[in-house]
Short mmCIF file of N, CA and C in Angstrom, two decimals:
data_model
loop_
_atom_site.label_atom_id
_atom_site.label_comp_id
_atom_site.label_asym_id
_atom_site.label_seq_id
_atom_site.Cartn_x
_atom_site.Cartn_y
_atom_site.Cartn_z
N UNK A 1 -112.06 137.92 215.66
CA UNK A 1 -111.28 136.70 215.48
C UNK A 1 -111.28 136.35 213.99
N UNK A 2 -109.99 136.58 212.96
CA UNK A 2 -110.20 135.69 212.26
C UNK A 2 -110.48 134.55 211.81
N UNK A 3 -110.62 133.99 210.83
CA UNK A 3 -110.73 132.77 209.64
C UNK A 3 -110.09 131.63 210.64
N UNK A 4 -108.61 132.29 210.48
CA UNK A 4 -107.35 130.76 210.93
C UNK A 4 -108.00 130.58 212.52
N UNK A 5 -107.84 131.80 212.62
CA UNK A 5 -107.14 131.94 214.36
C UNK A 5 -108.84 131.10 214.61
N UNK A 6 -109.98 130.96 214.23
CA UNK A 6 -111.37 130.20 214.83
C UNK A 6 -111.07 128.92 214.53
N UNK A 7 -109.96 129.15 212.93
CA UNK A 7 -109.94 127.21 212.74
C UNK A 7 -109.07 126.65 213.85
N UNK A 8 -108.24 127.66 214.07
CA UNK A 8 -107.13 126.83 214.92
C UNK A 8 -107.89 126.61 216.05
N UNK A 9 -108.26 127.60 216.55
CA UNK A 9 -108.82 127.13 218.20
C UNK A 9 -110.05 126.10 217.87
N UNK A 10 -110.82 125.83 217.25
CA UNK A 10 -111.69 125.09 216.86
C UNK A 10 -110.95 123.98 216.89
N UNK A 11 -110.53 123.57 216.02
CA UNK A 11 -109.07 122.31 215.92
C UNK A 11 -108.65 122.16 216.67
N UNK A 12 -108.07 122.65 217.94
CA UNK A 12 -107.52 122.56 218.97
C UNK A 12 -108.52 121.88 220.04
N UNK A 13 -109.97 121.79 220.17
CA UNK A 13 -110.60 120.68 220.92
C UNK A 13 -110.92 120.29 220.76
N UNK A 14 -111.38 120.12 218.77
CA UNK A 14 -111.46 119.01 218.05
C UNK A 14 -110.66 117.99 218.29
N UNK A 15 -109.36 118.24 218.25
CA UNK A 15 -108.48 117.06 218.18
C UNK A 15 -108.35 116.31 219.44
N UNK A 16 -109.02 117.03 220.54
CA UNK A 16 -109.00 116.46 221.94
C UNK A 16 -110.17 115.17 221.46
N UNK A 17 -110.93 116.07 221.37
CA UNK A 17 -112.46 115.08 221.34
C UNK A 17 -111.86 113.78 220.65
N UNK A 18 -111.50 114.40 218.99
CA UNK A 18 -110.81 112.68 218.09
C UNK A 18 -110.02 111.98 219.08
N UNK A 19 -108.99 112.14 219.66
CA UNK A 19 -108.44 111.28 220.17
C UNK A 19 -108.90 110.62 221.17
N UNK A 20 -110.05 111.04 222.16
CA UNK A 20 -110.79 110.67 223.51
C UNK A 20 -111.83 109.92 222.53
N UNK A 21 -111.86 109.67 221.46
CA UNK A 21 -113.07 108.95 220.76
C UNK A 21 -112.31 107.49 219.81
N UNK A 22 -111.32 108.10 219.45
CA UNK A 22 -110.15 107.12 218.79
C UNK A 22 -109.72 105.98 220.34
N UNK A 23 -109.74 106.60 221.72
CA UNK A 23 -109.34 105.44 223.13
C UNK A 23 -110.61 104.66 223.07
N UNK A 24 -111.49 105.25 223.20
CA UNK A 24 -112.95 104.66 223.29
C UNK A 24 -113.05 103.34 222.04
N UNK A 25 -113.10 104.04 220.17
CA UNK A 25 -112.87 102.89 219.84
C UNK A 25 -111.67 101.62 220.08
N UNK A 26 -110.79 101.96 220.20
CA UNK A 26 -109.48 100.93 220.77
C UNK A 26 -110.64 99.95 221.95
N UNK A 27 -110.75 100.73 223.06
CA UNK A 27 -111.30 99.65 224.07
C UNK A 27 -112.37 99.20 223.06
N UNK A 28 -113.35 99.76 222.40
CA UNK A 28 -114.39 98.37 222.34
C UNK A 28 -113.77 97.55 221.28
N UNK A 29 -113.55 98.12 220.36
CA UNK A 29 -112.04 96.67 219.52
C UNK A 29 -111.49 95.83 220.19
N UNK A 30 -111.25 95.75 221.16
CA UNK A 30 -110.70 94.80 222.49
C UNK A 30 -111.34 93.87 223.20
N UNK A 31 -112.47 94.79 223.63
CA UNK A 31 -113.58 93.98 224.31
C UNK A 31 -114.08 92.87 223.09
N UNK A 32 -114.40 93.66 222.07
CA UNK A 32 -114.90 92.67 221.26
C UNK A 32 -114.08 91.32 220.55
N UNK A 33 -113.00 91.53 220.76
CA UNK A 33 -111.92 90.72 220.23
C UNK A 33 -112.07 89.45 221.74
N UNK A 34 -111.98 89.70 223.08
CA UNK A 34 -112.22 89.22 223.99
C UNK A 34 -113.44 88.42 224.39
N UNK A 35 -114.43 89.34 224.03
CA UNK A 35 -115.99 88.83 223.91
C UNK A 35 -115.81 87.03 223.31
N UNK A 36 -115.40 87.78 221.78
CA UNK A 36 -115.22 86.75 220.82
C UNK A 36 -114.66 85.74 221.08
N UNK A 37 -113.34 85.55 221.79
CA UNK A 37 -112.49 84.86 222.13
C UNK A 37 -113.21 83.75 223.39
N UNK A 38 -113.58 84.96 224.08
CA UNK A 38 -114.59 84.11 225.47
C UNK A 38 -115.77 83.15 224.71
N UNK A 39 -115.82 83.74 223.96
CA UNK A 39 -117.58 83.16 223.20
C UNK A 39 -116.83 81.71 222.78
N UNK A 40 -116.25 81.75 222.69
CA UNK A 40 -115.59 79.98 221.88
C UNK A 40 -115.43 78.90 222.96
N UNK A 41 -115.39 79.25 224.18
CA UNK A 41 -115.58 78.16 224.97
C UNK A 41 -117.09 78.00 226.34
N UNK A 42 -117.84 79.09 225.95
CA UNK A 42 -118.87 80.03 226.94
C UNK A 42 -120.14 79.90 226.08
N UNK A 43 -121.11 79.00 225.77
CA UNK A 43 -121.97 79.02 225.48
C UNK A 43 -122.92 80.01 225.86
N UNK A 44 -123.22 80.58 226.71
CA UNK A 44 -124.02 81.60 227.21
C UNK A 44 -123.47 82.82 226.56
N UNK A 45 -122.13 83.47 226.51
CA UNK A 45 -121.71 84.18 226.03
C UNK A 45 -121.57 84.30 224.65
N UNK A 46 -121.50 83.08 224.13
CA UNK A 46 -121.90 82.77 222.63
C UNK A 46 -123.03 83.07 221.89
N UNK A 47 -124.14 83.05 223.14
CA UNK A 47 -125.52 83.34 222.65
C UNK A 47 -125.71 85.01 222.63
N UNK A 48 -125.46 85.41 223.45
CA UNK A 48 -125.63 86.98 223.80
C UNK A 48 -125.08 87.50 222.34
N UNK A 49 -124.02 86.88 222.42
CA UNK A 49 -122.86 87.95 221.58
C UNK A 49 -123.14 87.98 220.02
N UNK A 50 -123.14 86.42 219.50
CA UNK A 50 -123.36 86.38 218.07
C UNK A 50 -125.00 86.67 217.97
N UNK A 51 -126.20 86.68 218.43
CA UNK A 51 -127.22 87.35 218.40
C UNK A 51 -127.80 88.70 218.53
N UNK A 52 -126.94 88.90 219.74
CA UNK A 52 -127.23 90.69 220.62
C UNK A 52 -126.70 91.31 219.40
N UNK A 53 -125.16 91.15 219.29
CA UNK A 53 -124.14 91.74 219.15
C UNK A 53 -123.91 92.30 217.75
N UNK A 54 -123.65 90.93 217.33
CA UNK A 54 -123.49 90.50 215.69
C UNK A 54 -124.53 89.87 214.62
N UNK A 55 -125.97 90.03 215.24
CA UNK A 55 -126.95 89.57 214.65
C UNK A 55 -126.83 88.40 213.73
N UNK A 56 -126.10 87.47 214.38
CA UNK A 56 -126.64 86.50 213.35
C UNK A 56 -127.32 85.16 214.32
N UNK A 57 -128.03 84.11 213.28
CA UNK A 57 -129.14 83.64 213.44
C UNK A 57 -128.14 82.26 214.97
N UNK A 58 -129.48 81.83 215.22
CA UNK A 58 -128.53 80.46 215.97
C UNK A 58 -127.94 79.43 215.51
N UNK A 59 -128.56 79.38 214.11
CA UNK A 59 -127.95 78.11 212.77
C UNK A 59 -126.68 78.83 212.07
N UNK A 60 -125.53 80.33 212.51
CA UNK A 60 -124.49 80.71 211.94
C UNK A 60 -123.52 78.91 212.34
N UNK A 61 -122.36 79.04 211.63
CA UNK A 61 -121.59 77.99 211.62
C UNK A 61 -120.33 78.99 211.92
N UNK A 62 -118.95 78.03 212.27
CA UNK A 62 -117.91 78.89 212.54
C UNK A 62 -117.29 79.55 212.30
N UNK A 63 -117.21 79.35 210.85
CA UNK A 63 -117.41 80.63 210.02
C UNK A 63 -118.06 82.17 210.10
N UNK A 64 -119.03 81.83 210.17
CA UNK A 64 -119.75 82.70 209.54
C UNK A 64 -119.42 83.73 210.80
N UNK A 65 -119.58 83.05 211.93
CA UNK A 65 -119.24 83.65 213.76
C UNK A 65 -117.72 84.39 213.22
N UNK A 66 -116.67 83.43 213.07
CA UNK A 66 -115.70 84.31 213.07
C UNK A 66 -115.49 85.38 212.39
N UNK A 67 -115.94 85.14 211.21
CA UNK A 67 -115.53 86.46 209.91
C UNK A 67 -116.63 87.76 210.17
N UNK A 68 -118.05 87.38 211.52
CA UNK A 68 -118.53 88.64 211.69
C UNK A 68 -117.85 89.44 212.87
N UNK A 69 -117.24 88.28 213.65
CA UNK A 69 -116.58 88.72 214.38
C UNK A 69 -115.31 89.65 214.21
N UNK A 70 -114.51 89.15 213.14
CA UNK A 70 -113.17 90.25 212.76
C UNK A 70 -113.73 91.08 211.68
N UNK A 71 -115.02 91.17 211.04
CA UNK A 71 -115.29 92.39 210.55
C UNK A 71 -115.53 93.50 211.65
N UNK A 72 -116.10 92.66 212.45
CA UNK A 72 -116.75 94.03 213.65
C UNK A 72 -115.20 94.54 214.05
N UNK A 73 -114.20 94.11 214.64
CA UNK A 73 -113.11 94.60 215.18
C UNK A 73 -112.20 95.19 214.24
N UNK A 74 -112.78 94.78 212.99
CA UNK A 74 -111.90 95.70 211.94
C UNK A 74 -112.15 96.91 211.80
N UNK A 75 -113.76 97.18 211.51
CA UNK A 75 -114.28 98.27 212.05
C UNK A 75 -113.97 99.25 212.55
N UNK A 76 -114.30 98.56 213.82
CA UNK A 76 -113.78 99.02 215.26
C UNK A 76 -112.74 100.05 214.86
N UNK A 77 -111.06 99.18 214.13
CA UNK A 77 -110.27 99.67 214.40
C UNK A 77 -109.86 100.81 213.36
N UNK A 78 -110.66 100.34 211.93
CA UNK A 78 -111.42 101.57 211.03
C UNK A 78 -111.22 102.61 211.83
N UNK A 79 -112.27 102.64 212.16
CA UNK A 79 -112.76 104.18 213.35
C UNK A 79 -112.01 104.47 214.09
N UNK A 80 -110.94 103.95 214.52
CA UNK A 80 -109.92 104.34 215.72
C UNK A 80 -108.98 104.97 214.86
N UNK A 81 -108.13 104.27 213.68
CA UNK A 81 -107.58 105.09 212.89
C UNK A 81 -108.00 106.44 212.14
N UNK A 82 -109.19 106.37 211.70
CA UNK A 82 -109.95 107.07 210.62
C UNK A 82 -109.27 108.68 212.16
N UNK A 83 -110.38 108.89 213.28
CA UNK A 83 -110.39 109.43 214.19
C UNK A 83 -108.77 109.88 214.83
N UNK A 84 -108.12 108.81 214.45
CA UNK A 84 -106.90 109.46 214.89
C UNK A 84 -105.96 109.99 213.94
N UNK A 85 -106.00 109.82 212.85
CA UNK A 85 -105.52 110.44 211.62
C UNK A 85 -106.58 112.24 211.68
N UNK A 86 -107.35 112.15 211.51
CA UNK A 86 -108.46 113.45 211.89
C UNK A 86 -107.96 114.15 212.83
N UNK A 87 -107.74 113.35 213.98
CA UNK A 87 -107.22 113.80 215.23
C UNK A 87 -105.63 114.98 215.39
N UNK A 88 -105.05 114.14 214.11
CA UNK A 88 -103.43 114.52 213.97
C UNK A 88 -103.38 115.46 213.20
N UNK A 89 -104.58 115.68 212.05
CA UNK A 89 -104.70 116.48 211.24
C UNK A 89 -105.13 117.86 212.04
N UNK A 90 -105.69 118.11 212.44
CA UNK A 90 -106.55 118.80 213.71
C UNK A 90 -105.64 119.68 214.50
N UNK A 91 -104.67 118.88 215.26
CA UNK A 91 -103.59 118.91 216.14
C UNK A 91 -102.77 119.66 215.40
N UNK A 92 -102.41 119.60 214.03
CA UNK A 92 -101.30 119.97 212.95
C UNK A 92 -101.92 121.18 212.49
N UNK A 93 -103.45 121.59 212.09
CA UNK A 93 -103.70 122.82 212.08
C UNK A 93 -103.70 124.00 213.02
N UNK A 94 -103.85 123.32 214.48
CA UNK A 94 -103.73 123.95 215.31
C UNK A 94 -102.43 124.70 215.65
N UNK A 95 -101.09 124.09 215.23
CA UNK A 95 -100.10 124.06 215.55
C UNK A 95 -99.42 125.17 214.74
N UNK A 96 -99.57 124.63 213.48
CA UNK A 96 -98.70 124.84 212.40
C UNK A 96 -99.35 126.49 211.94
N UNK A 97 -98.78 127.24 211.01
CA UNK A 97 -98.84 127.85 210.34
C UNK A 97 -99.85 128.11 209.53
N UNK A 98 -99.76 127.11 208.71
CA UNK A 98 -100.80 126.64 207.48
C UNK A 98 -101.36 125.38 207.77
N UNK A 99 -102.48 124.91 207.42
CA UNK A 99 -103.09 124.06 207.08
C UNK A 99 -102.93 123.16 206.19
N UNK A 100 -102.05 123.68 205.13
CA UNK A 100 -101.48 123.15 204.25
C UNK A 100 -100.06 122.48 204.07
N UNK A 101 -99.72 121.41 204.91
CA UNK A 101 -98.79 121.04 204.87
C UNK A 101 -98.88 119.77 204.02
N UNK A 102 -97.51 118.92 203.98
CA UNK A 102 -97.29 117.70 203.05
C UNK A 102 -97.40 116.74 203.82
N UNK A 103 -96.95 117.04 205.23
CA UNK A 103 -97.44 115.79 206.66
C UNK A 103 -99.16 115.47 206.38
N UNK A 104 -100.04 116.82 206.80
CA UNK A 104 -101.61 116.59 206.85
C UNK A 104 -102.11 115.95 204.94
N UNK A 105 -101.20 116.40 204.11
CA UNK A 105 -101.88 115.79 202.40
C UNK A 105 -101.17 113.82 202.60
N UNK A 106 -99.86 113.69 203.91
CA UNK A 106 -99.70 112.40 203.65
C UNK A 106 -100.75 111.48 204.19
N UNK A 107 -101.07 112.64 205.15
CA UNK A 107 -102.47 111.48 206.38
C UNK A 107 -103.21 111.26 205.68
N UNK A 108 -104.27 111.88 204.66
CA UNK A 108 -105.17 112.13 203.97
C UNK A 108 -105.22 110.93 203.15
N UNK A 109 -103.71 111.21 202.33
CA UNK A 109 -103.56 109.89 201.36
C UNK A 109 -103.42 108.45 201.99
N UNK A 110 -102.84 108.34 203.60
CA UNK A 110 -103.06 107.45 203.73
C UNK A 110 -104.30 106.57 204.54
N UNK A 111 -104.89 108.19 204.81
CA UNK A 111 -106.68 107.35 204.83
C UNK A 111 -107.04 106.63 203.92
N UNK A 112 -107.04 107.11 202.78
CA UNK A 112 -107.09 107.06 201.25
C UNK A 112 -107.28 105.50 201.03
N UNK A 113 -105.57 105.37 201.41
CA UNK A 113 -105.07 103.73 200.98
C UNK A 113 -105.87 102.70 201.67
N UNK A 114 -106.03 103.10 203.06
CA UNK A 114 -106.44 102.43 203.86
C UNK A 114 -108.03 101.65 203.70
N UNK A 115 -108.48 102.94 203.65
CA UNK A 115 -110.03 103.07 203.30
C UNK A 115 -110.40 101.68 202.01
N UNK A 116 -109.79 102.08 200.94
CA UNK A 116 -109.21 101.40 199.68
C UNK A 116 -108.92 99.40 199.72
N UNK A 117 -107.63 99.22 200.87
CA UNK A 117 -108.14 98.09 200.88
C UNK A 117 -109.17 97.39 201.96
N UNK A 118 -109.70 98.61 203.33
CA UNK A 118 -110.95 98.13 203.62
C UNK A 118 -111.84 97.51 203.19
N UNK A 119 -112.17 98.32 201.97
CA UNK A 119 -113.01 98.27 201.18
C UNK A 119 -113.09 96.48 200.61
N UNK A 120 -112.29 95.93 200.24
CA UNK A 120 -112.19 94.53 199.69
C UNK A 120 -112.09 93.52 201.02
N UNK A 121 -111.14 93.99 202.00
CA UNK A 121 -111.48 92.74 202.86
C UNK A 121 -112.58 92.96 203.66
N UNK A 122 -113.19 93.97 204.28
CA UNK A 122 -114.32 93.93 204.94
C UNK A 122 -115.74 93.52 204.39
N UNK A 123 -115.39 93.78 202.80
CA UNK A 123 -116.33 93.06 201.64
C UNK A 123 -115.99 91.41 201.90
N UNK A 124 -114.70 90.89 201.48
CA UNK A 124 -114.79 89.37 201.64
C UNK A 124 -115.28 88.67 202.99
N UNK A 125 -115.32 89.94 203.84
CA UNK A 125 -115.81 89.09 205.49
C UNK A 125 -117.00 89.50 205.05
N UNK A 126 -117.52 89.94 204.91
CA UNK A 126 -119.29 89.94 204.73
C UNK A 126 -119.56 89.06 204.12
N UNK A 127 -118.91 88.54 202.73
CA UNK A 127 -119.28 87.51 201.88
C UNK A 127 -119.34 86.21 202.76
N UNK A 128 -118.07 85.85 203.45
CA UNK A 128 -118.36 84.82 204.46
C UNK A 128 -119.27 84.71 205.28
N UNK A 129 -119.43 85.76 206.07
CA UNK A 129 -120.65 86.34 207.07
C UNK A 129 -121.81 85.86 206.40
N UNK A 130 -122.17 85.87 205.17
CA UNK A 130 -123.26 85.96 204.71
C UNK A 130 -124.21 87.40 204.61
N UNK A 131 -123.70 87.79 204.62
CA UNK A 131 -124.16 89.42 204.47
C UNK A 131 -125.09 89.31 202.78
N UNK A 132 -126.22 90.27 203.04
CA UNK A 132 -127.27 90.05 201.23
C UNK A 132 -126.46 91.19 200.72
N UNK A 133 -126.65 90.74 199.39
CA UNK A 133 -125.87 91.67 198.81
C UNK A 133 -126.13 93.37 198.77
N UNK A 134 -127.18 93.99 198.90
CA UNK A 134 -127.47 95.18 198.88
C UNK A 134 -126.32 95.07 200.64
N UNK A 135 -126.22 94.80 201.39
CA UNK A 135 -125.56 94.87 202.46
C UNK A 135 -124.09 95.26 201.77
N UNK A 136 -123.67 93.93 201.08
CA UNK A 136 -122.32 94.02 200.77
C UNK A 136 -122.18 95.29 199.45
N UNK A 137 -123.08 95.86 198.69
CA UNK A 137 -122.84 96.55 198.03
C UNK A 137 -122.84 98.29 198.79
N UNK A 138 -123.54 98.53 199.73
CA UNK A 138 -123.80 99.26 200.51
C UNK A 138 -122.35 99.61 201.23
N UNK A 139 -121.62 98.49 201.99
CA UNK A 139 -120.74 98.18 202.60
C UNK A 139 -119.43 98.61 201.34
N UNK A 140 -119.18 98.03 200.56
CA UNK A 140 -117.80 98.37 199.44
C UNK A 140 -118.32 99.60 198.73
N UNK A 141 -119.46 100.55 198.33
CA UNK A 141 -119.29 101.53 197.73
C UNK A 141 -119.19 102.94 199.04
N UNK A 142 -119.75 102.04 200.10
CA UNK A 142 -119.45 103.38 201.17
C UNK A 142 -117.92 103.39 201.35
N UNK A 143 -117.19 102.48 201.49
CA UNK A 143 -115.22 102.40 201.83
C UNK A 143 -115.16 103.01 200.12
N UNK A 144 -115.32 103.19 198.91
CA UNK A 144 -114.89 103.06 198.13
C UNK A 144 -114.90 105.26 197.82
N UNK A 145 -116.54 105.23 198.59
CA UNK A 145 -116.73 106.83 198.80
C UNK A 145 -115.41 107.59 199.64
N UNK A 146 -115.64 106.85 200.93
CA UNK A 146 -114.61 107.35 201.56
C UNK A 146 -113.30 107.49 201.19
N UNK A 147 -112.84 106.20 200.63
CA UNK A 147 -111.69 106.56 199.89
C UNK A 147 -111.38 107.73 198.82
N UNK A 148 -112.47 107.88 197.66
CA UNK A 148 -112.08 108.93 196.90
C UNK A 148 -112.57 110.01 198.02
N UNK A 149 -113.07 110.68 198.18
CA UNK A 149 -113.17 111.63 199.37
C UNK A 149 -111.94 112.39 200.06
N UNK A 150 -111.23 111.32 200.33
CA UNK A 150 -109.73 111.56 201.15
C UNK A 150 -109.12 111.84 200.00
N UNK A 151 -109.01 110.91 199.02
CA UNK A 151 -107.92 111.31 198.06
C UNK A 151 -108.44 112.47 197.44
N UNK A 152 -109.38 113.10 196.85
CA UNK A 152 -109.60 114.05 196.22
C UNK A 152 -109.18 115.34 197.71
N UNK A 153 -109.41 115.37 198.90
CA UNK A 153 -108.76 116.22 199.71
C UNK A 153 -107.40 116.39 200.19
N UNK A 154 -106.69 114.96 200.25
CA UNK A 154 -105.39 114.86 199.94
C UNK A 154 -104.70 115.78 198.69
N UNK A 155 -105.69 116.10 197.08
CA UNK A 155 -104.85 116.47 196.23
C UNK A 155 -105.71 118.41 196.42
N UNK A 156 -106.59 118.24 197.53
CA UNK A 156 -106.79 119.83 197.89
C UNK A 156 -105.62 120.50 198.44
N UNK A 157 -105.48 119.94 199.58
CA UNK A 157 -104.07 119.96 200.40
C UNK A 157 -103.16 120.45 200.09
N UNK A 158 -102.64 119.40 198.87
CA UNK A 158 -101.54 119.42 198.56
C UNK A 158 -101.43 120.70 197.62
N UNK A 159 -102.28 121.25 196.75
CA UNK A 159 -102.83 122.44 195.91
C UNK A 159 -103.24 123.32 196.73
N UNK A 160 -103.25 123.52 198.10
CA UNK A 160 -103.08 124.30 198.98
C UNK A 160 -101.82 124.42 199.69
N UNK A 161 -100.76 123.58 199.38
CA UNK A 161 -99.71 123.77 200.13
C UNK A 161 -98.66 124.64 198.86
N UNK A 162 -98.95 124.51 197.59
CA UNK A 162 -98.20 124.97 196.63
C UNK A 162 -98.64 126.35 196.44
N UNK A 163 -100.10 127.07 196.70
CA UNK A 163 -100.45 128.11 196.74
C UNK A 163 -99.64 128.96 198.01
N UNK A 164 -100.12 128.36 199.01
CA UNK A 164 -99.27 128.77 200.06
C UNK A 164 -97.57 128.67 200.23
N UNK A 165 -97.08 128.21 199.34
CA UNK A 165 -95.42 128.20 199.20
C UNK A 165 -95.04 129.70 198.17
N UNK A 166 -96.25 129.56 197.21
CA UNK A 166 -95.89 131.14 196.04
C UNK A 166 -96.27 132.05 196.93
N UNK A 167 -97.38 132.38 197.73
CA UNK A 167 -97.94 133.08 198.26
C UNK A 167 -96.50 133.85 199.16
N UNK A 168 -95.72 132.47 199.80
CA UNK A 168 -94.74 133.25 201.10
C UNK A 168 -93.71 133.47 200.35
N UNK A 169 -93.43 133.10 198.98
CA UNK A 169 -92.59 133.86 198.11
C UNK A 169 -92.52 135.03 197.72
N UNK A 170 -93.69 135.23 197.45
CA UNK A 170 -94.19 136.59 196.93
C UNK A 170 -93.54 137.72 197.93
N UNK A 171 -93.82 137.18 199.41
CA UNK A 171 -93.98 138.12 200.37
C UNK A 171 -92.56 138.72 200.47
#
């Protein structure tokens, strides 16, 4: 078995798995959006949730509840995208030819973007949250990793799709 032919089939239940993991995050993004929602009139559920859940103290204010609350579901939905972009990428190696297409260098870049302004609002909900700062610095240089990460593989990609265009010239 060659190189491709292991990536492709490899990729090919990779991308099952991403997407059966991308449904999974969706539902708990939901639940938790619901949780949250329930928690505002459910004292009992209020307690579980912003303690169990979202660790914060019993003296948080409404603030602090909400903005940990839509960080967590932002998250959430982080990971559902992140996973389903992976997922499509996956699906597209499996499929395609090359690996190197301008569809899989656009996903990449727009992890990229994404990641990018994560990075600042999931930072300003921590700031509200009250998050210590090694938290919040921890928190914006990991989105800030991820972002260059994608983009520096986005411009692999794409320097793999131009190799592979001379390459089928040649031929």
């Amino acid at each position: 078995m060659s190189g491709l032919s292991r990536l492709k089939k490899i990729c090919r239940y990779a991308s099952m798995v991403m997407f059966g993991a991308a449904a999974v995050l969706v539902v708990l993004a939901i639940a938790v959006s619901v949780i949250g929602l329930l928690s505002i009139s459910d004292a009992s559920i209020a307690a579980g949730f912003y303690n169990d859940w979202l660790h914060l103290g019993s003296d948080a204010d409404s603030v602090k509840k909400a903005s940990a609350c839509i960080q967590m579901v932002l998250i959430l939905v982080l990971g559902a995208f992140t996973v389903t972009i992976l997922g499509m990428i996956m699906s597209s190696i499996h499929k395609e030819h090359s690996p190197f297409t301008s569809i899989n260098a656009a996903r990449m870049k727009s992890m990229a973007v994404t990641y990018l302004i994560a990075a600042f609002v999931l930072t300003a909900l921590g700031i509200l949250r009250g998050m210590n700062v090694s938290e919040l610095i921890f928190l914006f240089l990991g989105m800030l990793l991820v972002t260059v990460v994608s983009y520096c593989l986005t411009l692999m990609v794409r320097y793999g799709q131009l190799l592979q265009e001379e390459s089928d010239m040649t031929l």
